[in-house]
PDB file of C-alpha atoms and ligand atoms in Angstrom:
ATOM      1  CA  UNK A   1     -20.609  16.117  43.247  1.00 88.00           C
ATOM      2  CA  UNK A   2     -21.805  16.888  46.597  1.00 93.00           C
ATOM      3  CA  UNK A   3     -19.684  19.775  48.374  1.00 97.00           C
ATOM      4  CA  UNK A   4     -20.259  19.991  52.248  1.00 98.00           C
ATOM      5  CA  UNK A   5     -19.876  23.008  54.168  1.00 98.00           C
ATOM      6  CA  UNK A   6     -20.510  21.352  57.849  1.00 98.00           C
ATOM      7  CA  UNK A   7     -18.845  18.373  58.997  1.00 97.00           C
ATOM      8  CA  UNK A   8     -22.299  17.097  60.376  1.00 97.00           C
ATOM      9  CA  UNK A   9     -23.245  16.700  56.733  1.00 97.00           C
ATOM     10  CA  UNK A  10     -20.437  15.508  55.845  1.00 97.00           C
ATOM     11  CA  UNK A  11     -20.305  13.081  58.431  1.00 93.00           C
ATOM     12  CA  UNK A  12     -24.010  11.917  57.525  1.00 93.00           C
ATOM     13  CA  UNK A  13     -22.908  11.205  54.085  1.00 91.00           C
ATOM     14  CA  UNK A  14     -19.880   9.594  54.583  1.00 91.00           C
ATOM     15  CA  UNK A  15     -21.330   7.079  57.686  1.00 88.00           C
ATOM     16  CA  UNK A  16     -23.905   6.049  55.267  1.00 85.00           C
ATOM     17  CA  UNK A  17     -21.132   5.143  52.410  1.00 82.00           C
ATOM     18  CA  UNK A  18     -18.943   3.546  55.102  1.00 79.00           C
ATOM     19  CA  UNK A  19     -21.896   1.531  56.448  1.00 73.00           C
ATOM     20  CA  UNK A  20     -21.656  -0.605  53.160  1.00 73.00           C
ATOM     21  CA  UNK A  21     -17.934  -1.057  54.059  1.00 66.00           C
ATOM     22  CA  UNK A  22     -16.248   0.726  51.590  1.00 86.00           C
ATOM     23  CA  UNK A  23     -12.602   2.453  51.507  1.00 93.00           C
ATOM     24  CA  UNK A  24     -12.493   5.985  52.027  1.00 95.00           C
ATOM     25  CA  UNK A  25      -9.608   8.030  50.886  1.00 97.00           C
ATOM     26  CA  UNK A  26      -8.990  11.432  52.185  1.00 98.00           C
ATOM     27  CA  UNK A  27      -6.763  14.466  50.319  1.00 98.00           C
ATOM     28  CA  UNK A  28      -6.165  17.490  52.497  1.00 98.00           C
ATOM     29  CA  UNK A  29      -5.639  20.762  50.509  1.00 98.00           C
ATOM     30  CA  UNK A  30      -5.988  24.510  50.808  1.00 97.00           C
ATOM     31  CA  UNK A  31      -7.490  24.579  47.628  1.00 97.00           C
ATOM     32  CA  UNK A  32      -6.692  26.820  44.347  1.00 95.00           C
ATOM     33  CA  UNK A  33      -6.110  23.268  43.010  1.00 97.00           C
ATOM     34  CA  UNK A  34      -3.551  22.435  40.211  1.00 96.00           C
ATOM     35  CA  UNK A  35      -2.304  18.947  38.247  1.00 94.00           C
ATOM     36  CA  UNK A  36      -0.004  18.446  41.680  1.00 96.00           C
ATOM     37  CA  UNK A  37      -3.239  18.102  43.416  1.00 97.00           C
ATOM     38  CA  UNK A  38      -5.175  16.261  41.087  1.00 97.00           C
ATOM     39  CA  UNK A  39      -2.388  13.508  40.934  1.00 96.00           C
ATOM     40  CA  UNK A  40      -2.761  12.764  44.694  1.00 97.00           C
ATOM     41  CA  UNK A  41      -6.647  13.171  43.955  1.00 98.00           C
ATOM     42  CA  UNK A  42      -6.311  10.482  41.133  1.00 96.00           C
ATOM     43  CA  UNK A  43      -3.811   7.955  43.326  1.00 97.00           C
ATOM     44  CA  UNK A  44      -6.787   8.440  46.038  1.00 97.00           C
ATOM     45  CA  UNK A  45      -9.530   7.571  43.578  1.00 96.00           C
ATOM     46  CA  UNK A  46      -7.704   4.502  42.363  1.00 95.00           C
ATOM     47  CA  UNK A  47      -7.015   2.947  45.615  1.00 96.00           C
ATOM     48  CA  UNK A  48     -10.677   3.584  47.419  1.00 95.00           C
ATOM     49  CA  UNK A  49     -14.511   3.549  46.677  1.00 93.00           C
ATOM     50  CA  UNK A  50     -14.790   7.192  48.221  1.00 94.00           C
ATOM     51  CA  UNK A  51     -12.529  10.061  48.284  1.00 96.00           C
ATOM     52  CA  UNK A  52     -12.758  13.223  50.363  1.00 97.00           C
ATOM     53  CA  UNK A  53     -11.187  16.517  49.138  1.00 98.00           C
ATOM     54  CA  UNK A  54     -11.005  18.330  51.961  1.00 98.00           C
ATOM     55  CA  UNK A  55     -10.357  22.293  50.994  1.00 98.00           C
ATOM     56  CA  UNK A  56      -9.805  24.480  53.572  1.00 98.00           C
ATOM     57  CA  UNK A  57      -7.206  27.616  54.038  1.00 98.00           C
ATOM     58  CA  UNK A  58      -6.139  26.750  57.867  1.00 98.00           C
ATOM     59  CA  UNK A  59      -5.110  29.835  59.727  1.00 97.00           C
ATOM     60  CA  UNK A  60      -3.059  28.478  62.289  1.00 98.00           C
ATOM     61  CA  UNK A  61      -0.453  27.143  60.063  1.00 97.00           C
ATOM     62  CA  UNK A  62       0.402  30.830  58.826  1.00 96.00           C
ATOM     63  CA  UNK A  63       2.936  32.439  60.517  1.00 91.00           C
ATOM     64  CA  UNK A  64       2.466  35.686  58.053  1.00 91.00           C
ATOM     65  CA  UNK A  65      -0.808  37.221  57.942  1.00 93.00           C
ATOM     66  CA  UNK A  66      -0.624  38.912  54.910  1.00 93.00           C
ATOM     67  CA  UNK A  67       0.426  35.486  53.003  1.00 91.00           C
ATOM     68  CA  UNK A  68      -3.103  34.167  54.778  1.00 95.00           C
ATOM     69  CA  UNK A  69      -5.014  36.992  53.465  1.00 95.00           C
ATOM     70  CA  UNK A  70      -3.531  36.768  49.663  1.00 92.00           C
ATOM     71  CA  UNK A  71      -3.934  32.746  49.441  1.00 93.00           C
ATOM     72  CA  UNK A  72      -6.020  32.244  46.479  1.00 93.00           C
ATOM     73  CA  UNK A  73      -9.514  31.257  47.234  1.00 96.00           C
ATOM     74  CA  UNK A  74     -11.260  29.950  44.177  1.00 96.00           C
ATOM     75  CA  UNK A  75     -13.688  27.043  45.485  1.00 98.00           C
ATOM     76  CA  UNK A  76     -15.900  27.451  42.289  1.00 97.00           C
ATOM     77  CA  UNK A  77     -13.073  26.436  39.685  1.00 97.00           C
ATOM     78  CA  UNK A  78     -11.702  24.082  42.014  1.00 98.00           C
ATOM     79  CA  UNK A  79     -15.113  22.154  42.192  1.00 97.00           C
ATOM     80  CA  UNK A  80     -15.452  22.319  38.039  1.00 96.00           C
ATOM     81  CA  UNK A  81     -11.730  21.008  38.027  1.00 97.00           C
ATOM     82  CA  UNK A  82     -12.647  18.300  40.396  1.00 97.00           C
ATOM     83  CA  UNK A  83     -15.699  17.433  38.243  1.00 95.00           C
ATOM     84  CA  UNK A  84     -13.084  17.071  35.162  1.00 93.00           C
ATOM     85  CA  UNK A  85     -11.806  13.770  36.685  1.00 93.00           C
ATOM     86  CA  UNK A  86     -12.752  10.616  35.193  1.00 81.00           C
ATOM     87  CA  UNK A  87     -14.495   7.815  37.088  1.00 75.00           C
ATOM     88  CA  UNK A  88     -14.932   7.909  40.856  1.00 81.00           C
ATOM     89  CA  UNK A  89     -16.923   9.166  43.661  1.00 90.00           C
ATOM     90  CA  UNK A  90     -15.701  12.339  45.338  1.00 95.00           C
ATOM     91  CA  UNK A  91     -17.063  14.375  48.260  1.00 96.00           C
ATOM     92  CA  UNK A  92     -15.850  18.148  48.898  1.00 97.00           C
ATOM     93  CA  UNK A  93     -15.575  19.487  52.239  1.00 98.00           C
ATOM     94  CA  UNK A  94     -14.887  22.852  52.282  1.00 98.00           C
ATOM     95  CA  UNK A  95     -15.681  23.894  55.748  1.00 98.00           C
ATOM     96  CA  UNK A  96     -15.734  27.306  57.318  1.00 98.00           C
ATOM     97  CA  UNK A  97     -12.888  28.256  60.195  1.00 98.00           C
ATOM     98  CA  UNK A  98     -15.967  27.720  62.802  1.00 98.00           C
ATOM     99  CA  UNK A  99     -16.535  24.377  61.560  1.00 98.00           C
ATOM    100  CA  UNK A 100     -13.080  23.366  62.413  1.00 98.00           C
ATOM    101  CA  UNK A 101     -12.004  25.596  64.896  1.00 97.00           C
ATOM    102  CA  UNK A 102     -15.513  26.700  66.886  1.00 96.00           C
ATOM    103  CA  UNK A 103     -14.739  29.943  68.604  1.00 95.00           C
ATOM    104  CA  UNK A 104     -10.938  28.729  69.437  1.00 95.00           C
ATOM    105  CA  UNK A 105      -8.808  29.521  66.486  1.00 97.00           C
ATOM    106  CA  UNK A 106      -5.501  28.185  68.138  1.00 97.00           C
ATOM    107  CA  UNK A 107      -3.227  25.061  67.675  1.00 97.00           C
ATOM    108  CA  UNK A 108      -2.478  22.658  70.072  1.00 97.00           C
ATOM    109  CA  UNK A 109       1.422  21.936  70.965  1.00 97.00           C
ATOM    110  CA  UNK A 110       2.813  18.929  69.517  1.00 98.00           C
ATOM    111  CA  UNK A 111       6.243  17.314  69.677  1.00 97.00           C
ATOM    112  CA  UNK A 112       7.239  15.320  66.627  1.00 98.00           C
ATOM    113  CA  UNK A 113      10.376  13.914  68.158  1.00 97.00           C
ATOM    114  CA  UNK A 114      12.832  16.477  66.391  1.00 97.00           C
ATOM    115  CA  UNK A 115      11.120  16.427  62.942  1.00 98.00           C
ATOM    116  CA  UNK A 116       9.776  19.791  63.362  1.00 98.00           C
ATOM    117  CA  UNK A 117      13.162  21.732  64.552  1.00 97.00           C
ATOM    118  CA  UNK A 118      14.589  22.385  60.852  1.00 98.00           C
ATOM    119  CA  UNK A 119      13.958  24.131  57.323  1.00 98.00           C
ATOM    120  CA  UNK A 120      10.113  24.921  57.952  1.00 98.00           C
ATOM    121  CA  UNK A 121       9.900  24.377  61.593  1.00 97.00           C
ATOM    122  CA  UNK A 122      12.872  27.059  62.138  1.00 97.00           C
ATOM    123  CA  UNK A 123      11.858  29.520  59.807  1.00 97.00           C
ATOM    124  CA  UNK A 124       7.741  29.462  60.122  1.00 96.00           C
ATOM    125  CA  UNK A 125       6.925  29.605  63.818  1.00 94.00           C
ATOM    126  CA  UNK A 126       3.864  27.507  64.808  1.00 96.00           C
ATOM    127  CA  UNK A 127       3.926  26.131  61.446  1.00 97.00           C
ATOM    128  CA  UNK A 128       3.685  22.628  62.095  1.00 98.00           C
ATOM    129  CA  UNK A 129       1.733  22.978  65.171  1.00 98.00           C
ATOM    130  CA  UNK A 130      -0.855  24.377  63.246  1.00 98.00           C
ATOM    131  CA  UNK A 131      -0.654  21.640  60.527  1.00 98.00           C
ATOM    132  CA  UNK A 132      -0.743  19.182  63.126  1.00 98.00           C
ATOM    133  CA  UNK A 133      -4.115  20.636  64.792  1.00 98.00           C
ATOM    134  CA  UNK A 134      -5.995  20.701  61.410  1.00 98.00           C
ATOM    135  CA  UNK A 135      -4.752  17.563  60.191  1.00 98.00           C
ATOM    136  CA  UNK A 136      -5.517  15.393  63.317  1.00 98.00           C
ATOM    137  CA  UNK A 137      -8.984  17.166  63.399  1.00 98.00           C
ATOM    138  CA  UNK A 138      -9.579  16.281  59.914  1.00 98.00           C
ATOM    139  CA  UNK A 139      -8.978  12.670  60.825  1.00 98.00           C
ATOM    140  CA  UNK A 140     -11.280  13.002  63.591  1.00 96.00           C
ATOM    141  CA  UNK A 141     -13.977  14.043  61.252  1.00 95.00           C
ATOM    142  CA  UNK A 142     -13.592  12.300  58.114  1.00 95.00           C
ATOM    143  CA  UNK A 143     -12.149   8.969  59.584  1.00 95.00           C
ATOM    144  CA  UNK A 144     -10.130   7.754  56.319  1.00 96.00           C
ATOM    145  CA  UNK A 145      -8.630   4.449  55.663  1.00 96.00           C
ATOM    146  CA  UNK A 146      -6.107   6.049  53.777  1.00 98.00           C
ATOM    147  CA  UNK A 147      -4.644  10.316  53.412  1.00 98.00           C
ATOM    148  CA  UNK A 148      -2.834  11.308  50.426  1.00 98.00           C
ATOM    149  CA  UNK A 149       0.231  13.839  51.137  1.00 98.00           C
ATOM    150  CA  UNK A 150       2.706  15.184  48.434  1.00 98.00           C
ATOM    151  CA  UNK A 151       6.413  14.981  48.986  1.00 98.00           C
ATOM    152  CA  UNK A 152       6.378  18.898  47.924  1.00 98.00           C
ATOM    153  CA  UNK A 153       6.242  19.383  51.681  1.00 98.00           C
ATOM    154  CA  UNK A 154       8.240  16.391  52.421  1.00 98.00           C
ATOM    155  CA  UNK A 155       8.714  17.705  56.339  1.00 98.00           C
ATOM    156  CA  UNK A 156       5.106  17.928  56.453  1.00 98.00           C
ATOM    157  CA  UNK A 157       4.693  14.388  55.035  1.00 98.00           C
ATOM    158  CA  UNK A 158       7.332  12.824  57.619  1.00 98.00           C
ATOM    159  CA  UNK A 159       5.501  14.876  60.368  1.00 98.00           C
ATOM    160  CA  UNK A 160       1.978  13.612  59.762  1.00 98.00           C
ATOM    161  CA  UNK A 161       3.280   9.894  59.847  1.00 98.00           C
ATOM    162  CA  UNK A 162       4.686  10.493  63.018  1.00 98.00           C
ATOM    163  CA  UNK A 163       1.314  12.333  64.348  1.00 98.00           C
ATOM    164  CA  UNK A 164      -0.483   9.332  63.449  1.00 98.00           C
ATOM    165  CA  UNK A 165       1.916   7.064  65.021  1.00 98.00           C
ATOM    166  CA  UNK A 166       2.248   8.936  68.061  1.00 98.00           C
ATOM    167  CA  UNK A 167      -1.398   9.404  68.888  1.00 98.00           C
ATOM    168  CA  UNK A 168      -2.633   6.302  67.547  1.00 98.00           C
ATOM    169  CA  UNK A 169      -4.596   7.223  64.677  1.00 98.00           C
ATOM    170  CA  UNK A 170      -5.868   4.273  62.238  1.00 97.00           C
ATOM    171  CA  UNK A 171      -5.047   5.777  59.110  1.00 98.00           C
ATOM    172  CA  UNK A 172      -2.493   4.432  56.221  1.00 98.00           C
ATOM    173  CA  UNK A 173      -0.536   7.814  55.286  1.00 98.00           C
ATOM    174  CA  UNK A 174       0.573   7.831  51.538  1.00 98.00           C
ATOM    175  CA  UNK A 175       3.091   9.942  50.184  1.00 98.00           C
ATOM    176  CA  UNK A 176       2.938  11.182  46.221  1.00 97.00           C
ATOM    177  CA  UNK A 177       5.943  12.301  44.301  1.00 97.00           C
ATOM    178  CA  UNK A 178       6.328  15.953  43.191  1.00 98.00           C
ATOM    179  CA  UNK A 179       4.632  17.564  40.001  1.00 97.00           C
ATOM    180  CA  UNK A 180       6.408  20.140  38.289  1.00 98.00           C
ATOM    181  CA  UNK A 181       5.974  22.669  35.625  1.00 97.00           C
ATOM    182  CA  UNK A 182       7.449  21.542  32.087  1.00 97.00           C
ATOM    183  CA  UNK A 183      10.166  23.878  32.828  1.00 98.00           C
ATOM    184  CA  UNK A 184      10.816  22.058  36.666  1.00 98.00           C
ATOM    185  CA  UNK A 185       9.152  24.528  38.643  1.00 98.00           C
ATOM    186  CA  UNK A 186       7.288  22.496  41.372  1.00 98.00           C
ATOM    187  CA  UNK A 187       3.827  23.350  40.932  1.00 97.00           C
ATOM    188  CA  UNK A 188       1.978  25.268  43.892  1.00 97.00           C
ATOM    189  CA  UNK A 189      -0.883  27.356  44.775  1.00 93.00           C
ATOM    190  CA  UNK A 190       1.362  30.530  45.167  1.00 93.00           C
ATOM    191  CA  UNK A 191       2.788  30.041  41.613  1.00 96.00           C
ATOM    192  CA  UNK A 192      -0.069  31.947  40.241  1.00 92.00           C
ATOM    193  CA  UNK A 193       0.735  35.124  42.217  1.00 93.00           C
ATOM    194  CA  UNK A 194       4.477  35.145  40.750  1.00 97.00           C
ATOM    195  CA  UNK A 195       4.936  38.537  38.916  1.00 97.00           C
ATOM    196  CA  UNK A 196       5.793  37.549  35.415  1.00 98.00           C
ATOM    197  CA  UNK A 197       9.934  38.346  35.999  1.00 98.00           C
ATOM    198  CA  UNK A 198       9.781  36.163  39.042  1.00 98.00           C
ATOM    199  CA  UNK A 199       7.846  33.443  37.182  1.00 98.00           C
ATOM    200  CA  UNK A 200      10.574  33.498  34.201  1.00 98.00           C
ATOM    201  CA  UNK A 201      13.207  33.216  36.780  1.00 98.00           C
ATOM    202  CA  UNK A 202      12.018  30.688  39.528  1.00 98.00           C
ATOM    203  CA  UNK A 203      12.479  27.195  37.408  1.00 98.00           C
ATOM    204  CA  UNK A 204      16.594  28.365  38.767  1.00 98.00           C
ATOM    205  CA  UNK A 205      15.502  26.737  42.125  1.00 98.00           C
ATOM    206  CA  UNK A 206      14.966  23.308  40.595  1.00 98.00           C
ATOM    207  CA  UNK A 207      17.476  23.445  38.121  1.00 98.00           C
ATOM    208  CA  UNK A 208      20.521  24.272  41.154  1.00 98.00           C
ATOM    209  CA  UNK A 209      18.758  21.683  43.234  1.00 98.00           C
ATOM    210  CA  UNK A 210      19.404  19.081  40.290  1.00 98.00           C
ATOM    211  CA  UNK A 211      23.242  20.493  40.158  1.00 98.00           C
ATOM    212  CA  UNK A 212      23.478  19.957  43.726  1.00 98.00           C
ATOM    213  CA  UNK A 213      22.364  16.385  43.473  1.00 98.00           C
ATOM    214  CA  UNK A 214      24.905  15.809  41.132  1.00 98.00           C
ATOM    215  CA  UNK A 215      27.892  17.689  42.857  1.00 98.00           C
ATOM    216  CA  UNK A 216      26.914  15.678  46.126  1.00 97.00           C
ATOM    217  CA  UNK A 217      27.888  12.349  44.341  1.00 94.00           C
ATOM    218  CA  UNK A 218      31.553  13.602  44.566  1.00 95.00           C
ATOM    219  CA  UNK A 219      32.051  16.484  46.885  1.00 95.00           C
ATOM    220  CA  UNK A 220      31.486  17.254  50.781  1.00 94.00           C
ATOM    221  CA  UNK A 221      27.999  18.275  51.727  1.00 96.00           C
ATOM    222  CA  UNK A 222      29.535  21.555  53.167  1.00 96.00           C
ATOM    223  CA  UNK A 223      31.064  22.067  49.440  1.00 96.00           C
ATOM    224  CA  UNK A 224      27.731  21.903  48.115  1.00 97.00           C
ATOM    225  CA  UNK A 225      26.018  23.866  50.700  1.00 98.00           C
ATOM    226  CA  UNK A 226      28.570  26.493  50.226  1.00 98.00           C
ATOM    227  CA  UNK A 227      28.095  26.116  46.135  1.00 98.00           C
ATOM    228  CA  UNK A 228      24.147  26.690  46.351  1.00 98.00           C
ATOM    229  CA  UNK A 229      24.681  29.878  48.897  1.00 98.00           C
ATOM    230  CA  UNK A 230      27.055  31.588  46.220  1.00 98.00           C
ATOM    231  CA  UNK A 231      24.687  30.567  43.261  1.00 98.00           C
ATOM    232  CA  UNK A 232      22.050  32.465  44.817  1.00 98.00           C
ATOM    233  CA  UNK A 233      24.077  35.142  46.204  1.00 98.00           C
ATOM    234  CA  UNK A 234      24.661  36.322  42.593  1.00 98.00           C
ATOM    235  CA  UNK A 235      21.065  35.841  41.641  1.00 98.00           C
ATOM    236  CA  UNK A 236      19.281  39.459  41.042  1.00 97.00           C
ATOM    237  CA  UNK A 237      15.700  38.060  41.649  1.00 98.00           C
ATOM    238  CA  UNK A 238      15.753  35.081  44.015  1.00 98.00           C
ATOM    239  CA  UNK A 239      16.810  35.230  47.622  1.00 98.00           C
ATOM    240  CA  UNK A 240      17.495  32.306  49.512  1.00 98.00           C
ATOM    241  CA  UNK A 241      16.114  31.371  52.830  1.00 98.00           C
ATOM    242  CA  UNK A 242      17.640  28.299  53.642  1.00 98.00           C
ATOM    243  CA  UNK A 243      19.277  25.230  51.818  1.00 98.00           C
ATOM    244  CA  UNK A 244      19.677  22.352  54.015  1.00 98.00           C
ATOM    245  CA  UNK A 245      20.836  18.799  53.874  1.00 98.00           C
ATOM    246  CA  UNK A 246      19.348  16.574  56.078  1.00 98.00           C
ATOM    247  CA  UNK A 247      18.932  12.886  56.939  1.00 97.00           C
ATOM    248  CA  UNK A 248      15.976  11.845  54.926  1.00 97.00           C
ATOM    249  CA  UNK A 249      14.719   9.860  58.149  1.00 97.00           C
ATOM    250  CA  UNK A 250      15.601  11.936  60.991  1.00 97.00           C
ATOM    251  CA  UNK A 251      15.348  15.263  59.160  1.00 98.00           C
ATOM    252  CA  UNK A 252      18.446  16.096  61.068  1.00 97.00           C
ATOM    253  CA  UNK A 253      21.008  18.229  59.154  1.00 97.00           C
ATOM    254  CA  UNK A 254      23.891  16.309  57.893  1.00 97.00           C
ATOM    255  CA  UNK A 255      27.121  16.282  59.764  1.00 89.00           C
ATOM    256  CA  UNK A 256      29.001  13.650  58.297  1.00 87.00           C
ATOM    257  CA  UNK A 257      27.884  11.921  55.109  1.00 90.00           C
ATOM    258  CA  UNK A 258      27.499   8.397  55.738  1.00 92.00           C
ATOM    259  CA  UNK A 259      26.824   5.612  52.820  1.00 90.00           C
ATOM    260  CA  UNK A 260      24.258   3.602  54.397  1.00 93.00           C
ATOM    261  CA  UNK A 261      22.031   7.057  54.798  1.00 95.00           C
ATOM    262  CA  UNK A 262      19.283   8.794  52.696  1.00 97.00           C
ATOM    263  CA  UNK A 263      19.910  12.369  52.301  1.00 98.00           C
ATOM    264  CA  UNK A 264      17.411  15.214  50.983  1.00 98.00           C
ATOM    265  CA  UNK A 265      18.322  18.828  49.665  1.00 98.00           C
ATOM    266  CA  UNK A 266      15.578  20.974  51.077  1.00 98.00           C
ATOM    267  CA  UNK A 267      15.281  24.819  50.009  1.00 98.00           C
ATOM    268  CA  UNK A 268      13.288  28.065  50.510  1.00 98.00           C
ATOM    269  CA  UNK A 269      13.613  30.915  48.421  1.00 98.00           C
ATOM    270  CA  UNK A 270      11.601  33.913  48.129  1.00 98.00           C
ATOM    271  CA  UNK A 271      11.103  35.219  44.613  1.00 98.00           C
ATOM    272  CA  UNK A 272      10.008  38.761  45.257  1.00 97.00           C
ATOM    273  CA  UNK A 273       6.753  38.414  47.990  1.00 94.00           C
ATOM    274  CA  UNK A 274       6.542  34.822  46.952  1.00 95.00           C
ATOM    275  CA  UNK A 275       8.288  32.197  49.459  1.00 96.00           C
ATOM    276  CA  UNK A 276       8.624  28.984  47.323  1.00 98.00           C
ATOM    277  CA  UNK A 277       9.968  25.725  48.717  1.00 98.00           C
ATOM    278  CA  UNK A 278      11.134  22.491  47.098  1.00 98.00           C
ATOM    279  CA  UNK A 279      13.209  19.027  47.920  1.00 98.00           C
ATOM    280  CA  UNK A 280      15.307  16.607  46.338  1.00 98.00           C
ATOM    281  CA  UNK A 281      16.276  13.048  47.228  1.00 98.00           C
ATOM    282  CA  UNK A 282      20.064  13.115  46.821  1.00 97.00           C
ATOM    283  CA  UNK A 283      20.978   9.558  46.933  1.00 90.00           C
TER     284      UNK A 283
HETATM  285  P1  AMP B   1      -1.808  22.235  49.802  1.00 83.68           P
HETATM  286  O1  AMP B   1      -2.758  22.865  48.916  1.00 83.68           O
HETATM  287  O2  AMP B   1      -0.525  23.171  49.062  1.00 83.68           O
HETATM  288  O3  AMP B   1      -1.912  22.471  51.282  1.00 83.68           O
HETATM  289  O4  AMP B   1      -1.226  20.673  49.147  1.00 83.68           O
HETATM  290  C1  AMP B   1      -2.051  19.928  49.508  1.00 83.68           C
HETATM  291  C2  AMP B   1      -1.613  18.412  49.285  1.00 83.68           C
HETATM  292  O5  AMP B   1      -1.005  18.733  47.919  1.00 83.68           O
HETATM  293  C3  AMP B   1      -0.120  18.924  50.354  1.00 83.68           C
HETATM  294  O6  AMP B   1       0.041  17.436  50.635  1.00 83.68           O
HETATM  295  C4  AMP B   1       1.206  18.873  49.185  1.00 83.68           C
HETATM  296  O7  AMP B   1       2.192  18.196  49.655  1.00 83.68           O
HETATM  297  C5  AMP B   1       0.334  18.554  47.980  1.00 83.68           C
HETATM  298  N1  AMP B   1       1.076  18.968  46.779  1.00 83.68           N
HETATM  299  C6  AMP B   1       0.886  20.085  46.623  1.00 83.68           C
HETATM  300  N2  AMP B   1       1.454  20.777  45.413  1.00 83.68           N
HETATM  301  C7  AMP B   1       2.248  19.633  45.179  1.00 83.68           C
HETATM  302  C8  AMP B   1       3.152  19.230  43.842  1.00 83.68           C
HETATM  303  N3  AMP B   1       3.384  20.189  43.415  1.00 83.68           N
HETATM  304  N4  AMP B   1       3.242  17.854  43.647  1.00 83.68           N
HETATM  305  C9  AMP B   1       2.910  16.882  44.544  1.00 83.68           C
HETATM  306  N5  AMP B   1       2.049  17.129  45.731  1.00 83.68           N
HETATM  307  C10 AMP B   1       1.799  18.430  45.705  1.00 83.68           C
END
């Protein structure tokens, strides 16, 4: 398996490959790979002749410098994990910050027609401008036919769909379901940084989301939101940042429940210093 650190080298390899017209899939990641990432990569392998896995901790999408500094960087073990995958051609693109940004490590400004207004967009200033910048650049460098994103970051998935629509980028965006630990905690590279007591407490997040889903069947959205807030207010370790029920298409917070719409609940929680997010389809 080839690991490229420079876009010029990756380009040469990809162009040779594409000249024989083959389909190319891209799975953008920040590394510290886990089986949630591997599920995306396996799906990409099953649908493309070549898969580029990018591993890049993108500085412009972090609003918290300590989170950026402490983000796990484990390229060697990531590559070892990719080598365990069965059949299929994978190339790894693990660029330096300079290879992506040159000497201008800044985001462009994007409008995603309101998809960015709430949840992660509200609580992480500039986050989606950073995501939009790096993903657009990766699309320009790799020129994939298909690109794979997890529903774990559902708002991000919707924003990437909007990005390609607004900028006429010829790539299919494919969403993949959330992978969870056996106790229900959504897999995340940040889970490895949880202190044992917080790791033990963290499955409470998904358990509460599942109960909220059941309650949403028979209760008003206001009641469900109050109930979730009260559960976290009583929790000794987990601190709720937001719990939002939003229209699955527009990502605008619900104001009156409509039978014709699909809703999703979104949550962000601090487990000590570590910020965890999750979401669930409600109907
Ligand atoms: P990250 O490395 O956290 O930026 O994630 C890279 C890609 O993997 C994103 O599209 C994520 O949504 C996806 N991903 C991360 N964790 C999971 C998970 N537990 N289940 C499904 N997809 C995931």
